[in-house]
Every structure is written in structure tokens, then in C-alpha cells.
Amino acid sequence: QRVTSKADNLLDLRGTDVNGNDIATWYLRDITGAGAIALNADVPTSSGYPNSIMVTPAVTTGSSEVISIDFTSLATVKATGIKCRPGDLFWLKGWARMTTAGTARFTITYSNAAGAASASGLIADQADILTNAWQDIEGWFLAPANAAYFGVGIRGSSGTVCRIVGVSVTRVN
């Protein structure tokens, strides 16, 4: 399943800027420690994107994620998350890059009906996301039991700087 128009991308439909124009539609989720989120001019060659969305976790310890869903409250989860049901199948595609060696994950994070983060799924990790090289990452994911909403993002740990851009999500079933 390929995204053939803006109307096919579920992130675009939720108002998430996937093209590196506006960071305000992305959220920093600190797993441990404190991180930072920013736009960065580093983008895939000839992609046409102005910026990438970058997450920088705490320098020596910690894990932070830049994600398309805001877990602040049930209202923000409903406003920013993509609605799903257990067993729904989706296709994700996007560019990812690590600029420092370490641990990185291109993730799907789910929320239950109460708005709490309930599970995470892995689309790619540091074996697929190369240091200092943009990778075109794509893959399927299936909403688990109790999933009501989800967001996509990239997580870095122990100071690993990660970037994403051009992310698209389409419903397959």
C-alpha cells in the first residue's frame, strides 16, 4: 500500500507536519532523562524536504522520543493520535537517520481507550537506521489488543541524535 496523495496519509489528516516545515505538531516524550526536539536542515539528498525533525536525548543516559501523539491527557491523545482497533493493519514509510552511534528505534506507540501509553512497536532499529546515512524505512504494523490510538516517532537513547522526515502511515484493512 503506497501513499498516492496527501489524503492517503493518516498523519497529514491529523495535521502532523511530516515534511519538516513545523515542529509544533510533534511532541517530545522523555522516557528517562530529559531530551530536546528541534528542526534540522539535514535532510535526505534530493528529497525536497526543508528540514528533518530531530530528537536529542540526555547526553550520557536517558531515552527520549519525538512522536506524533501527545500523551498529556485523554483529550490530547484523541486530538493528535490516529484512531485504531485491535487487529488493524497499517503501512508506515519514512526516512530515518542517526547522526551519532548508539541506540535508535523507529517506533509506533499505542494508547489505550483511557489515553495512557500502553505498548510500543518497532519498525526499525539501529541495525536498519545507519549512522550518518539516511535510510528509507518501511514496514507493516498491526494494532495490538487494547489499542485505541497510536502515534509514530523515533527514539534515541544514551545521547544518540536521531532524525526523521517524510513519514507516512496508511491503513491497509
PDB file of C-alpha atoms in Angstrom:
ATOM      1  CA  GLN A   1       0.000   0.000   0.000  1.00  0.00           C
ATOM      2  CA  ARG A   2       1.626   3.236  -1.132  1.00  0.00           C
ATOM      3  CA  VAL A   3       0.645   6.782  -0.302  1.00  0.00           C
ATOM      4  CA  THR A   4      -0.541   8.264  -3.587  1.00  0.00           C
ATOM      5  CA  SER A   5      -1.931  11.551  -2.288  1.00  0.00           C
ATOM      6  CA  LYS A   6      -1.913  13.694   0.832  1.00  0.00           C
ATOM      7  CA  ALA A   7      -5.410  12.397   1.607  1.00  0.00           C
ATOM      8  CA  ASP A   8      -3.999   8.854   1.966  1.00  0.00           C
ATOM      9  CA  ASN A   9      -1.527   9.775   4.726  1.00  0.00           C
ATOM     10  CA  LEU A  10      -3.208   9.411   8.123  1.00  0.00           C
ATOM     11  CA  LEU A  11      -0.597  11.715   9.696  1.00  0.00           C
ATOM     12  CA  ASP A  12      -1.474  14.505   7.232  1.00  0.00           C
ATOM     13  CA  LEU A  13      -5.155  14.010   8.022  1.00  0.00           C
ATOM     14  CA  ARG A  14      -4.366  14.559  11.749  1.00  0.00           C
ATOM     15  CA  GLY A  15      -2.467  17.752  10.930  1.00  0.00           C
ATOM     16  CA  THR A  16       1.004  16.370  11.660  1.00  0.00           C
ATOM     17  CA  ASP A  17       3.677  18.082   9.581  1.00  0.00           C
ATOM     18  CA  VAL A  18       5.687  15.208   8.101  1.00  0.00           C
ATOM     19  CA  ASN A  19       7.733  17.358   5.717  1.00  0.00           C
ATOM     20  CA  GLY A  20       9.935  19.287   8.140  1.00  0.00           C
ATOM     21  CA  ASN A  21       8.140  22.638   7.994  1.00  0.00           C
ATOM     22  CA  ASP A  22       6.746  22.872  11.538  1.00  0.00           C
ATOM     23  CA  ILE A  23       7.892  21.212  14.736  1.00  0.00           C
ATOM     24  CA  ALA A  24       4.779  22.269  16.677  1.00  0.00           C
ATOM     25  CA  THR A  25       2.895  19.157  15.514  1.00  0.00           C
ATOM     26  CA  TRP A  26       5.483  16.795  17.063  1.00  0.00           C
ATOM     27  CA  TYR A  27       5.865  16.017  20.762  1.00  0.00           C
ATOM     28  CA  LEU A  28       8.828  15.224  22.957  1.00  0.00           C
ATOM     29  CA  ARG A  29       8.274  12.202  25.172  1.00  0.00           C
ATOM     30  CA  ASP A  30      11.052  11.703  27.696  1.00  0.00           C
ATOM     31  CA  ILE A  31      11.204   8.045  28.694  1.00  0.00           C
ATOM     32  CA  THR A  32      14.073   8.650  31.135  1.00  0.00           C
ATOM     33  CA  GLY A  33      16.150  11.799  31.494  1.00  0.00           C
ATOM     34  CA  ALA A  34      15.467  14.996  29.597  1.00  0.00           C
ATOM     35  CA  GLY A  35      15.825  15.432  25.864  1.00  0.00           C
ATOM     36  CA  ALA A  36      15.291  18.096  23.229  1.00  0.00           C
ATOM     37  CA  ILE A  37      13.362  18.334  19.971  1.00  0.00           C
ATOM     38  CA  ALA A  38      14.238  20.621  17.051  1.00  0.00           C
ATOM     39  CA  LEU A  39      14.071  21.128  13.306  1.00  0.00           C
ATOM     40  CA  ASN A  40      17.340  20.493  11.483  1.00  0.00           C
ATOM     41  CA  ALA A  41      18.418  21.349   7.929  1.00  0.00           C
ATOM     42  CA  ASP A  42      19.911  17.855   7.453  1.00  0.00           C
ATOM     43  CA  VAL A  43      17.593  16.006   5.017  1.00  0.00           C
ATOM     44  CA  PRO A  44      17.884  13.124   2.530  1.00  0.00           C
ATOM     45  CA  THR A  45      19.642  14.170  -0.699  1.00  0.00           C
ATOM     46  CA  SER A  46      17.240  15.388  -3.416  1.00  0.00           C
ATOM     47  CA  SER A  47      14.222  14.770  -1.169  1.00  0.00           C
ATOM     48  CA  GLY A  48      12.870  18.291  -1.389  1.00  0.00           C
ATOM     49  CA  TYR A  49      12.223  18.468   2.371  1.00  0.00           C
ATOM     50  CA  PRO A  50      13.313  21.743   4.028  1.00  0.00           C
ATOM     51  CA  ASN A  51      14.164  20.200   7.426  1.00  0.00           C
ATOM     52  CA  SER A  52      14.079  16.989   9.397  1.00  0.00           C
ATOM     53  CA  ILE A  53      12.588  16.506  12.861  1.00  0.00           C
ATOM     54  CA  MET A  54      15.389  15.762  15.334  1.00  0.00           C
ATOM     55  CA  VAL A  55      15.406  14.308  18.853  1.00  0.00           C
ATOM     56  CA  THR A  56      18.423  14.553  21.142  1.00  0.00           C
ATOM     57  CA  PRO A  57      18.186  12.517  24.362  1.00  0.00           C
ATOM     58  CA  ALA A  58      20.128  13.310  27.515  1.00  0.00           C
ATOM     59  CA  VAL A  59      23.839  13.271  26.684  1.00  0.00           C
ATOM     60  CA  THR A  60      25.031  10.230  28.643  1.00  0.00           C
ATOM     61  CA  THR A  61      21.926   8.474  29.918  1.00  0.00           C
ATOM     62  CA  GLY A  62      18.278   8.549  29.145  1.00  0.00           C
ATOM     63  CA  SER A  63      15.857   7.850  26.361  1.00  0.00           C
ATOM     64  CA  SER A  64      13.705  10.394  24.515  1.00  0.00           C
ATOM     65  CA  GLU A  65      11.264  10.107  21.647  1.00  0.00           C
ATOM     66  CA  VAL A  66       9.886  12.613  19.146  1.00  0.00           C
ATOM     67  CA  ILE A  67       6.373  11.374  18.411  1.00  0.00           C
ATOM     68  CA  SER A  68       3.210  12.413  16.575  1.00  0.00           C
ATOM     69  CA  ILE A  69       0.873  11.811  19.566  1.00  0.00           C
ATOM     70  CA  ASP A  70       0.580  13.905  22.743  1.00  0.00           C
ATOM     71  CA  PHE A  71       0.075  11.766  25.874  1.00  0.00           C
ATOM     72  CA  THR A  72      -0.645  14.752  28.182  1.00  0.00           C
ATOM     73  CA  SER A  73      -4.336  13.860  28.589  1.00  0.00           C
ATOM     74  CA  LEU A  74      -7.113  11.783  27.024  1.00  0.00           C
ATOM     75  CA  ALA A  75      -8.238  14.905  25.126  1.00  0.00           C
ATOM     76  CA  THR A  76      -4.778  15.424  23.591  1.00  0.00           C
ATOM     77  CA  VAL A  77      -4.475  11.729  22.727  1.00  0.00           C
ATOM     78  CA  LYS A  78      -7.804  11.911  20.882  1.00  0.00           C
ATOM     79  CA  ALA A  79      -6.811  15.169  19.133  1.00  0.00           C
ATOM     80  CA  THR A  80      -3.343  14.040  17.987  1.00  0.00           C
ATOM     81  CA  GLY A  81      -3.473  10.233  17.813  1.00  0.00           C
ATOM     82  CA  ILE A  82      -4.567   8.090  14.896  1.00  0.00           C
ATOM     83  CA  LYS A  83      -7.626   6.046  15.832  1.00  0.00           C
ATOM     84  CA  CYS A  84      -7.282   2.276  15.534  1.00  0.00           C
ATOM     85  CA  ARG A  85      -8.808  -1.003  16.681  1.00  0.00           C
ATOM     86  CA  PRO A  86      -7.003  -4.165  17.759  1.00  0.00           C
ATOM     87  CA  GLY A  87      -6.068  -6.083  14.618  1.00  0.00           C
ATOM     88  CA  ASP A  88      -5.985  -3.065  12.286  1.00  0.00           C
ATOM     89  CA  LEU A  89      -3.112  -3.325   9.807  1.00  0.00           C
ATOM     90  CA  PHE A  90      -1.086  -0.259   8.733  1.00  0.00           C
ATOM     91  CA  TRP A  91       1.840   0.543   6.431  1.00  0.00           C
ATOM     92  CA  LEU A  92       4.498   3.026   7.571  1.00  0.00           C
ATOM     93  CA  LYS A  93       7.141   4.651   5.386  1.00  0.00           C
ATOM     94  CA  GLY A  94       9.660   7.360   6.192  1.00  0.00           C
ATOM     95  CA  TRP A  95      13.261   8.476   6.262  1.00  0.00           C
ATOM     96  CA  ALA A  96      15.371   7.966   9.389  1.00  0.00           C
ATOM     97  CA  ARG A  97      18.969   8.693  10.347  1.00  0.00           C
ATOM     98  CA  MET A  98      21.246   8.530  13.387  1.00  0.00           C
ATOM     99  CA  THR A  99      23.981  11.163  13.472  1.00  0.00           C
ATOM    100  CA  THR A 100      25.817   9.589  16.383  1.00  0.00           C
ATOM    101  CA  ALA A 101      26.349   5.896  17.007  1.00  0.00           C
ATOM    102  CA  GLY A 102      24.163   4.317  19.667  1.00  0.00           C
ATOM    103  CA  THR A 103      20.644   3.064  20.090  1.00  0.00           C
ATOM    104  CA  ALA A 104      17.759   4.234  17.888  1.00  0.00           C
ATOM    105  CA  ARG A 105      14.238   2.941  17.210  1.00  0.00           C
ATOM    106  CA  PHE A 106      11.654   3.992  14.615  1.00  0.00           C
ATOM    107  CA  THR A 107       8.544   3.239  16.679  1.00  0.00           C
ATOM    108  CA  ILE A 108       4.793   3.040  16.887  1.00  0.00           C
ATOM    109  CA  THR A 109       3.451   3.901  20.359  1.00  0.00           C
ATOM    110  CA  TYR A 110      -0.121   2.967  21.217  1.00  0.00           C
ATOM    111  CA  SER A 111      -2.636   4.383  23.649  1.00  0.00           C
ATOM    112  CA  ASN A 112      -5.471   2.503  25.318  1.00  0.00           C
ATOM    113  CA  ALA A 113      -9.006   3.944  25.427  1.00  0.00           C
ATOM    114  CA  ALA A 114      -8.178   5.822  28.655  1.00  0.00           C
ATOM    115  CA  GLY A 115      -5.362   7.736  26.909  1.00  0.00           C
ATOM    116  CA  ALA A 116      -2.402   6.020  28.599  1.00  0.00           C
ATOM    117  CA  ALA A 117       0.589   4.832  26.574  1.00  0.00           C
ATOM    118  CA  SER A 118       0.080   1.085  26.511  1.00  0.00           C
ATOM    119  CA  ALA A 119       2.563  -0.523  24.132  1.00  0.00           C
ATOM    120  CA  SER A 120       5.265   0.228  21.582  1.00  0.00           C
ATOM    121  CA  GLY A 121       6.049  -1.471  18.311  1.00  0.00           C
ATOM    122  CA  LEU A 122       9.342  -1.457  16.474  1.00  0.00           C
ATOM    123  CA  ILE A 123       9.531  -0.672  12.747  1.00  0.00           C
ATOM    124  CA  ALA A 124      13.327  -0.350  12.587  1.00  0.00           C
ATOM    125  CA  ASP A 125      16.267  -0.132  14.963  1.00  0.00           C
ATOM    126  CA  GLN A 126      19.944   0.789  14.791  1.00  0.00           C
ATOM    127  CA  ALA A 127      20.600  -2.244  12.582  1.00  0.00           C
ATOM    128  CA  ASP A 128      18.422  -0.580   9.905  1.00  0.00           C
ATOM    129  CA  ILE A 129      18.964   3.093  10.794  1.00  0.00           C
ATOM    130  CA  LEU A 130      22.567   3.705   9.860  1.00  0.00           C
ATOM    131  CA  THR A 131      24.871   6.283  11.408  1.00  0.00           C
ATOM    132  CA  ASN A 132      25.424   9.261   9.100  1.00  0.00           C
ATOM    133  CA  ALA A 133      23.278   7.842   6.288  1.00  0.00           C
ATOM    134  CA  TRP A 134      19.588   8.403   5.587  1.00  0.00           C
ATOM    135  CA  GLN A 135      17.616   5.164   5.299  1.00  0.00           C
ATOM    136  CA  ASP A 136      14.247   4.812   3.594  1.00  0.00           C
ATOM    137  CA  ILE A 137      12.409   2.682   6.172  1.00  0.00           C
ATOM    138  CA  GLU A 138       9.064   0.999   5.567  1.00  0.00           C
ATOM    139  CA  GLY A 139       7.049  -1.802   7.060  1.00  0.00           C
ATOM    140  CA  TRP A 140       3.751  -3.193   8.280  1.00  0.00           C
ATOM    141  CA  PHE A 141       2.394  -2.967  11.803  1.00  0.00           C
ATOM    142  CA  LEU A 142      -0.649  -4.477  13.488  1.00  0.00           C
ATOM    143  CA  ALA A 143      -2.533  -2.737  16.306  1.00  0.00           C
ATOM    144  CA  PRO A 144      -2.328  -4.910  19.451  1.00  0.00           C
ATOM    145  CA  ALA A 145      -5.057  -5.791  21.952  1.00  0.00           C
ATOM    146  CA  ASN A 146      -6.375  -2.736  23.849  1.00  0.00           C
ATOM    147  CA  ALA A 147      -5.052  -0.267  21.232  1.00  0.00           C
ATOM    148  CA  ALA A 148      -7.336   2.727  20.625  1.00  0.00           C
ATOM    149  CA  TYR A 149      -4.911   5.359  19.209  1.00  0.00           C
ATOM    150  CA  PHE A 150      -1.297   5.459  18.066  1.00  0.00           C
ATOM    151  CA  GLY A 151       1.477   7.788  17.051  1.00  0.00           C
ATOM    152  CA  VAL A 152       4.743   7.264  15.185  1.00  0.00           C
ATOM    153  CA  GLY A 153       8.169   8.560  16.074  1.00  0.00           C
ATOM    154  CA  ILE A 154      11.829   7.938  16.589  1.00  0.00           C
ATOM    155  CA  ARG A 155      13.515   7.197  19.905  1.00  0.00           C
ATOM    156  CA  GLY A 156      17.145   7.699  20.773  1.00  0.00           C
ATOM    157  CA  SER A 157      18.946   6.505  23.882  1.00  0.00           C
ATOM    158  CA  SER A 158      22.167   7.456  25.637  1.00  0.00           C
ATOM    159  CA  GLY A 159      22.783  10.614  23.636  1.00  0.00           C
ATOM    160  CA  THR A 160      22.023   9.171  20.178  1.00  0.00           C
ATOM    161  CA  VAL A 161      20.809  12.013  17.949  1.00  0.00           C
ATOM    162  CA  CYS A 162      18.052  10.774  15.591  1.00  0.00           C
ATOM    163  CA  ARG A 163      16.151  12.405  12.728  1.00  0.00           C
ATOM    164  CA  ILE A 164      13.006  11.570  10.725  1.00  0.00           C
ATOM    165  CA  VAL A 165      11.210  13.179   7.789  1.00  0.00           C
ATOM    166  CA  GLY A 166       8.687  12.246   5.094  1.00  0.00           C
ATOM    167  CA  VAL A 167       6.752   9.879   7.349  1.00  0.00           C
ATOM    168  CA  SER A 168       3.512   8.415   6.039  1.00  0.00           C
ATOM    169  CA  VAL A 169       1.002   5.972   7.527  1.00  0.00           C
ATOM    170  CA  THR A 170      -1.798   4.295   5.574  1.00  0.00           C
ATOM    171  CA  ARG A 171      -4.499   1.900   6.731  1.00  0.00           C
ATOM    172  CA  VAL A 172      -4.367  -1.436   4.914  1.00  0.00           C
ATOM    173  CA  ASN A 173      -7.539  -3.089   6.224  1.00  0.00           C
TER     174      ASN A 173
END
